[in-house]
Coordinates of C-alpha atoms in Angstrom, one line a residue:
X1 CA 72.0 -32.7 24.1
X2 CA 69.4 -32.2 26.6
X3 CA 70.0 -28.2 26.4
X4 CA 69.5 -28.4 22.4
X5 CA 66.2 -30.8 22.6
X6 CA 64.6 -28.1 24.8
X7 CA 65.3 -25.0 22.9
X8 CA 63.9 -27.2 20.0
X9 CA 60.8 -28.2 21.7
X10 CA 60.1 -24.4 23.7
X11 CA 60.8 -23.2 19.5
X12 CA 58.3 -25.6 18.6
X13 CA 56.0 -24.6 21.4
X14 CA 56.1 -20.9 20.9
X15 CA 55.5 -21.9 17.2
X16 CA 52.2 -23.4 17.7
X17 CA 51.3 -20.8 20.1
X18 CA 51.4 -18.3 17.2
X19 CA 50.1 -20.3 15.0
X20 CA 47.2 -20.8 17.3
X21 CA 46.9 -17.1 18.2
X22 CA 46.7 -16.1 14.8
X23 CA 43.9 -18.8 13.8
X24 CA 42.4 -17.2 17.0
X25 CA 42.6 -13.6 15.9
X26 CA 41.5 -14.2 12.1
X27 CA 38.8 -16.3 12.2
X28 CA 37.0 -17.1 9.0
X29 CA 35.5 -13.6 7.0
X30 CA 31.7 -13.2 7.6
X31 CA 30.1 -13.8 4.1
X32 CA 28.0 -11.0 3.6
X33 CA 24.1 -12.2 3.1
X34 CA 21.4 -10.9 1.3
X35 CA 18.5 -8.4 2.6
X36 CA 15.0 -8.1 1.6
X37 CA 13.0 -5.2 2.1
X38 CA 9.3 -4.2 1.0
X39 CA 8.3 -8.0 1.1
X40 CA 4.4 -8.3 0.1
X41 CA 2.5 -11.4 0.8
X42 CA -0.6 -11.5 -0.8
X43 CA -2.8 -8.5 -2.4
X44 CA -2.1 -5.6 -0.4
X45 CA 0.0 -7.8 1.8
X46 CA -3.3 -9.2 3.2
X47 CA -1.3 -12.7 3.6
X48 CA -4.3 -14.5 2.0
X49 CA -4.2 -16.9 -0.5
X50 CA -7.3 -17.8 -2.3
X51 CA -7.3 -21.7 -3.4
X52 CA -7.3 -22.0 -7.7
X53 CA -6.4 -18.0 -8.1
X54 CA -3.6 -16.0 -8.6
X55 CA -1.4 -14.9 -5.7
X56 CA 0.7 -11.3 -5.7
X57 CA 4.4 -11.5 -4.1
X58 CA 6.5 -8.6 -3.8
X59 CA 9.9 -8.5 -2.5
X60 CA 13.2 -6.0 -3.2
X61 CA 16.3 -8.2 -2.6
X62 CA 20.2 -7.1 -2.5
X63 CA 22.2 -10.0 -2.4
X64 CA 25.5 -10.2 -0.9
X65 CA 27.3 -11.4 -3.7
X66 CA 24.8 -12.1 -6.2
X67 CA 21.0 -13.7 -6.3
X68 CA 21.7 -17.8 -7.0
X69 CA 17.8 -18.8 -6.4
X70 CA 14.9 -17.2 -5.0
X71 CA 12.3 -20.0 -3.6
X72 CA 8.3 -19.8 -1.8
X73 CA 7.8 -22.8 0.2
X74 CA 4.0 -23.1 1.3
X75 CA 4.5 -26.0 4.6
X76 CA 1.3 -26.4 7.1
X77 CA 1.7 -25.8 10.2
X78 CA 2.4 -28.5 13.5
X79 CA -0.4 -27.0 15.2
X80 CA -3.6 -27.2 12.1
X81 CA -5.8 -29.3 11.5
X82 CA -6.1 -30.5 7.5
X83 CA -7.8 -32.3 5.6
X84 CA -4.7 -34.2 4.3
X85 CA -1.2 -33.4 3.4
X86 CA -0.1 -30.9 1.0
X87 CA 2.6 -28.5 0.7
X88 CA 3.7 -25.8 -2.2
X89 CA 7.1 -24.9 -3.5
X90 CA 8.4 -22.8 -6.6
X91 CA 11.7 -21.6 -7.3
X92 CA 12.9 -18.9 -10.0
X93 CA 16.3 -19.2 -11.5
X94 CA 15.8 -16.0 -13.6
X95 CA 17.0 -13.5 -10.8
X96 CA 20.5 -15.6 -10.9
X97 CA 23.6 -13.3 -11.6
X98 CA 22.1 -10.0 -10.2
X99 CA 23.1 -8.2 -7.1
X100 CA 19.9 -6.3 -6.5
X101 CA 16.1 -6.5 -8.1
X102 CA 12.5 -6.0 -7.4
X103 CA 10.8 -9.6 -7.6
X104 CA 7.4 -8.8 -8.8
X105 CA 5.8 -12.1 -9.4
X106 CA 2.0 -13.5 -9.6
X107 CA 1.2 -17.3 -9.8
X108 CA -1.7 -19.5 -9.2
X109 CA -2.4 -21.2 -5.7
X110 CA -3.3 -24.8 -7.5
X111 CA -6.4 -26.0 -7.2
X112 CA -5.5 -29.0 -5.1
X113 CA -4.4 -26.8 -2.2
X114 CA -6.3 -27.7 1.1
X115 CA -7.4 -25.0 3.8
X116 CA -6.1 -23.5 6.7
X117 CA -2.9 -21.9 8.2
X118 CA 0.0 -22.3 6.5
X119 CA 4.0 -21.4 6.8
X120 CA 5.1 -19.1 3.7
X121 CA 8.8 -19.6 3.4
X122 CA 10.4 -16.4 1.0
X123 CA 14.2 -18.0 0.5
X124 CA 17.3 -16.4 -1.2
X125 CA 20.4 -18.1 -2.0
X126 CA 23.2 -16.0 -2.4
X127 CA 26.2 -17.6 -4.9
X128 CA 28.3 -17.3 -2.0
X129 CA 26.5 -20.1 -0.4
X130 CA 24.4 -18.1 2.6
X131 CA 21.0 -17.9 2.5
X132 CA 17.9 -15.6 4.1
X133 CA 14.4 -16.5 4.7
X134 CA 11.7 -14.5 6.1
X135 CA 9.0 -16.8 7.2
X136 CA 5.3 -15.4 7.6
X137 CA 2.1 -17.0 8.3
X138 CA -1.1 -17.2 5.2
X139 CA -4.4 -18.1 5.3
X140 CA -5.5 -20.5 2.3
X141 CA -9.1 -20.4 1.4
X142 CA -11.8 -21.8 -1.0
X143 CA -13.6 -19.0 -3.2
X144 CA -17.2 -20.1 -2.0
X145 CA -15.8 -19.2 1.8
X146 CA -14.7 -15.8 1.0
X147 CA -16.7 -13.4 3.2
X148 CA -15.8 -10.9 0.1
X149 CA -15.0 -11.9 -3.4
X150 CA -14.9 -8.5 -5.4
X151 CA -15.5 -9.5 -9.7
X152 CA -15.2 -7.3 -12.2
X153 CA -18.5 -7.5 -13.8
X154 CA -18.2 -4.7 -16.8
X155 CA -16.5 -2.1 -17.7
X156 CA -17.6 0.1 -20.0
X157 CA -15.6 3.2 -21.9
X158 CA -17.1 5.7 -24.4
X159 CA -15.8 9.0 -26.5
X160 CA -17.6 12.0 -27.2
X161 CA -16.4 10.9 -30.8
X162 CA -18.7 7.5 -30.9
X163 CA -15.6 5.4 -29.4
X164 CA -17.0 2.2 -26.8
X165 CA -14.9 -0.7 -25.5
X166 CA -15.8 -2.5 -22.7
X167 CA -14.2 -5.9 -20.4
X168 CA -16.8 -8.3 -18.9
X169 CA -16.1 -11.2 -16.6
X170 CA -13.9 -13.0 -18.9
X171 CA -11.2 -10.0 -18.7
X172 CA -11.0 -9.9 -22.4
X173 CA -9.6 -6.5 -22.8
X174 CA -9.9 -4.3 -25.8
X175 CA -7.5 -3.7 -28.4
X176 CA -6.2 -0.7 -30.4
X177 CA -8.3 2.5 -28.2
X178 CA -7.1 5.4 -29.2
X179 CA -7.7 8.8 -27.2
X180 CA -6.8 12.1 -28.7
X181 CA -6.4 15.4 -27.0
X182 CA -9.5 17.2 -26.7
X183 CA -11.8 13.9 -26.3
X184 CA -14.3 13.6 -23.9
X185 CA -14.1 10.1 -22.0
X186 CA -16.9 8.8 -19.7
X187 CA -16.6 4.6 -18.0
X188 CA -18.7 3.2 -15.6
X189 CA -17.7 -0.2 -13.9
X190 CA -19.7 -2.2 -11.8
X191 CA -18.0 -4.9 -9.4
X192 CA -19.7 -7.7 -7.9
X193 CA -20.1 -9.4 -5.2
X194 CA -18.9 -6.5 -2.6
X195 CA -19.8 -5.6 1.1
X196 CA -18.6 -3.2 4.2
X197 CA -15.9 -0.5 3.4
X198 CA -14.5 -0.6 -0.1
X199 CA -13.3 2.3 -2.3
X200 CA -13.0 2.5 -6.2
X201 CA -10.3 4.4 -8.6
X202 CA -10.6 5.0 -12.3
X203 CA -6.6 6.0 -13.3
X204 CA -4.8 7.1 -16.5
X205 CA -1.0 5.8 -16.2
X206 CA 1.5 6.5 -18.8
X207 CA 3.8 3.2 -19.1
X208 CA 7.2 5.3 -18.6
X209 CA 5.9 5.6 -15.2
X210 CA 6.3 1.8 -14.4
X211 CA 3.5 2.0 -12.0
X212 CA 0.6 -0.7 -11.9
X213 CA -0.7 -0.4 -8.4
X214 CA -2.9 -3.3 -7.4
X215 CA -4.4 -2.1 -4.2
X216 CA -5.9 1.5 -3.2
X217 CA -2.9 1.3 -0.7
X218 CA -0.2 1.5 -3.6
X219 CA -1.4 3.9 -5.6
X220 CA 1.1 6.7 -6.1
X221 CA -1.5 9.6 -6.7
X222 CA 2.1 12.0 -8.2
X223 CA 2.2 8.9 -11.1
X224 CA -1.4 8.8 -12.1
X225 CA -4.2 10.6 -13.6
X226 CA -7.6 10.0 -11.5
X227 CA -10.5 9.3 -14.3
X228 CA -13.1 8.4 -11.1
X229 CA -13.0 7.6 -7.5
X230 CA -15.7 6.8 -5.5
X231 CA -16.6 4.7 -2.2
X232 CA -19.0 2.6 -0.5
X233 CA -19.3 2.1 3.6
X234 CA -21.3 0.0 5.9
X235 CA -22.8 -2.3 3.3
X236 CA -24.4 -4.9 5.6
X237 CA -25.2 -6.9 2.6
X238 CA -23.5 -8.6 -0.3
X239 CA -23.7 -5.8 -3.2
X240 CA -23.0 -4.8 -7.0
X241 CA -21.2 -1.4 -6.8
X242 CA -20.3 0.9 -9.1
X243 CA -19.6 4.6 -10.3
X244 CA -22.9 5.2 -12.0
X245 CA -26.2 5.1 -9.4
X246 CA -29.1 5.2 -11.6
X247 CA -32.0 6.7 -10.4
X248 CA -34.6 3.8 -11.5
X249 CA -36.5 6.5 -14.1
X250 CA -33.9 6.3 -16.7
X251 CA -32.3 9.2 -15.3
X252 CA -29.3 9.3 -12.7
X253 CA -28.2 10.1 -9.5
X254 CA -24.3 10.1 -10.1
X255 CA -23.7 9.6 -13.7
X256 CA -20.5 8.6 -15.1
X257 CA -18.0 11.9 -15.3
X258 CA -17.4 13.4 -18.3
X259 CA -13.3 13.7 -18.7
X260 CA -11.3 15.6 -21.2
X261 CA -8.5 14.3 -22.4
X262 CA -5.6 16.5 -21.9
X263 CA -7.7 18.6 -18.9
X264 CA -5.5 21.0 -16.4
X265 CA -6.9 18.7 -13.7
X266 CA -8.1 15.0 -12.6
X267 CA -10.9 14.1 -10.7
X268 CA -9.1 13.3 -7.5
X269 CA -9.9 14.6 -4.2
X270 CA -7.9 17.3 -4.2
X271 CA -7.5 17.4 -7.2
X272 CA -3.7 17.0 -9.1
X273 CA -2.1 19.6 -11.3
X274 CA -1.4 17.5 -15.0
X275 CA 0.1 20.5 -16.6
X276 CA 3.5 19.3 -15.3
X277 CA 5.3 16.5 -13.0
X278 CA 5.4 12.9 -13.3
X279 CA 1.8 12.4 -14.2
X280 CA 1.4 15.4 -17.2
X281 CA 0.3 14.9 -20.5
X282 CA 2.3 13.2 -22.9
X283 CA 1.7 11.4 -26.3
X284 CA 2.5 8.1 -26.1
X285 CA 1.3 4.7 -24.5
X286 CA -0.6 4.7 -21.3
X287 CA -2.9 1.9 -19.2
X288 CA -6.2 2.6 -17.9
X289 CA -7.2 0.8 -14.8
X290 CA -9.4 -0.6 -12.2
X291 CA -8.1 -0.6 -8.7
X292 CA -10.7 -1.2 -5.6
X293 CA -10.0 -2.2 -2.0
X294 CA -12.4 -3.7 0.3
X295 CA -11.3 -2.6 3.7
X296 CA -13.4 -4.2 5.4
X297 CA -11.9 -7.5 4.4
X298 CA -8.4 -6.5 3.0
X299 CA -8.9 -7.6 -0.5
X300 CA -8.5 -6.0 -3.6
X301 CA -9.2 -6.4 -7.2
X302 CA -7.2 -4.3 -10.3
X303 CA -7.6 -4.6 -14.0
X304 CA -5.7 -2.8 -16.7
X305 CA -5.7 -2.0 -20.4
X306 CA -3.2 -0.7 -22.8
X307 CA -4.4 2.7 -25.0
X308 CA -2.6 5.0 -26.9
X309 CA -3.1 8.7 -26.3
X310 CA -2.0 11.5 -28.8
X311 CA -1.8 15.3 -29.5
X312 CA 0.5 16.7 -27.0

């Protein structure tokens, strides 16, 4: 009897003792997580956040399965000082289902937001339950504090066939423009409320070319057709610039450049071949834009409007 009980128990013993090693040797799988990749906080990822304005995020995401949530959290920080409590959070559902997208998404900083340092939380929740965040540090600030607050003060587009559209501070834009091979365009735009190093570009961008750069940094010069650029530097003082300079005798000392429509070349410096590649002519619908940077400050302003061009 004794003989059989031990043979049972050193079975039962060398049972466990695989059943053990094998837990041991094939542990739980590793859920694969998502990644992010190009993340942009703020214009030009200046990770600044101006209080009652909008606010530019930019982030390519692969999940590991697929996208459940993506989440900003806006927390203060152990370490600030406030003037009371407040905190931020907004969560899309609309990426849900996808394995891998651009989010591309603008919203307002509310206008209760208080000052200072902040955390920025960017969260994804995979549906297979693991989750990333990337956490980065943002400035929030009240307009009147900005050392630089670039406007748009007006815009202003002609034709050599009697066409003129202009945007002013409201950002109204104009509707149904029009440009036809062979017409001369000339714009001038003035923007407020400028100092130090900044730098200005006029562009022509075909919509097929999914490209609506929002800082001088981003534009892709093969995707676009450069109307204007121009630049200001060491501006000690808080200045209107522009494109034109007048030269106070109704005259002026850079006028606004006269621009064919369907030209061999742009205006930028050097300039870029549009009889072929990405940013040719084409009939069809295209945006013109605004983009300047202030360098000095690491802010940047962009307006666009939708035209149609024709004849090629």
């Amino acid at each position: 009897m004794k003989s059989s009980f031990r043979l049972v128990t050193a079975l039962f013993l060398s049972l466990l003792l695989l059943i053990t090693s094998s837990c041991e040797d094939n542990p739980d799988p590793l859920l694969p997580s998502p990644s992010i990749d190009n993340l942009e906080i703020g214009s030009g990822n200046n990770h600044l956040a101006v209080i009652g304005r909008d606010f530019h995020l930019n982030a390519d995401i692969v999940a590991g399965d697929k996208i459940d949530v993506v989440q900003v959290k806006i927390e203060q920080l152990a370490d600030e000082t406030y003037a009371g409590d407040w905190s931020f959070e907004l969560t899309w559902d609309k990426f849900k289902g996808i394995k891998n997208t651009n989010v591309h998404e603008h919203f307002d900083i509310p206008e209760d937001a208080l000052e200072g340092r902040y955390n920025f939380f960017f969260i994804v929740t995979d549906e297979n339950g693991t989750i990333l965040e990337e956490k980065a540090e943002i400035q929030l600030v009240h307009p009147s504090n900005l050392t630089v607050d670039p406007i748009l003060y007006i815009w202003m587009i002609t034709t050599d066939q009697g066409d003129f559209h202009f945007v002013n501070e409201t950002l109204e834009n104009p509707e149904n423009v029009d440009f036809s091979k062979g017409e001369i365009l000339a714009s001038d735009v003035t923007i407020n409320n400028v100092k130090g190093d900044g730098k200005l570009y006029l562009l022509l961008i075909r919509k097929d070319q999914d490209h609506l750069p929002e800082s001088v940094d981003a534009i892709d010069f093969s995707k676009v057709i450069v109307y204007d650029y121009f630049e200001h530097e060491n501006e000690e003082d808080v200045v209107s610039f522009g494109n034109v300079i007048y030269d106070g005798e109704g005259g002026y000392v850079r006028p606004a450049p006269e621009f064919e429509i369907g030209a061999v070349l742009d205006n930028n410096v050097p300039a870029s071949d549009l009889t072929s590649g990405d940013n040719g002519w084409k009939s069809g619908e295209y945006y013109f834009g605004v983009v300047y940077t202030n360098s000095t400050s690491n802010i940047s302003l962009q307006h666009y409007f939708e035209l149609n061009v024709s004849g090629f």
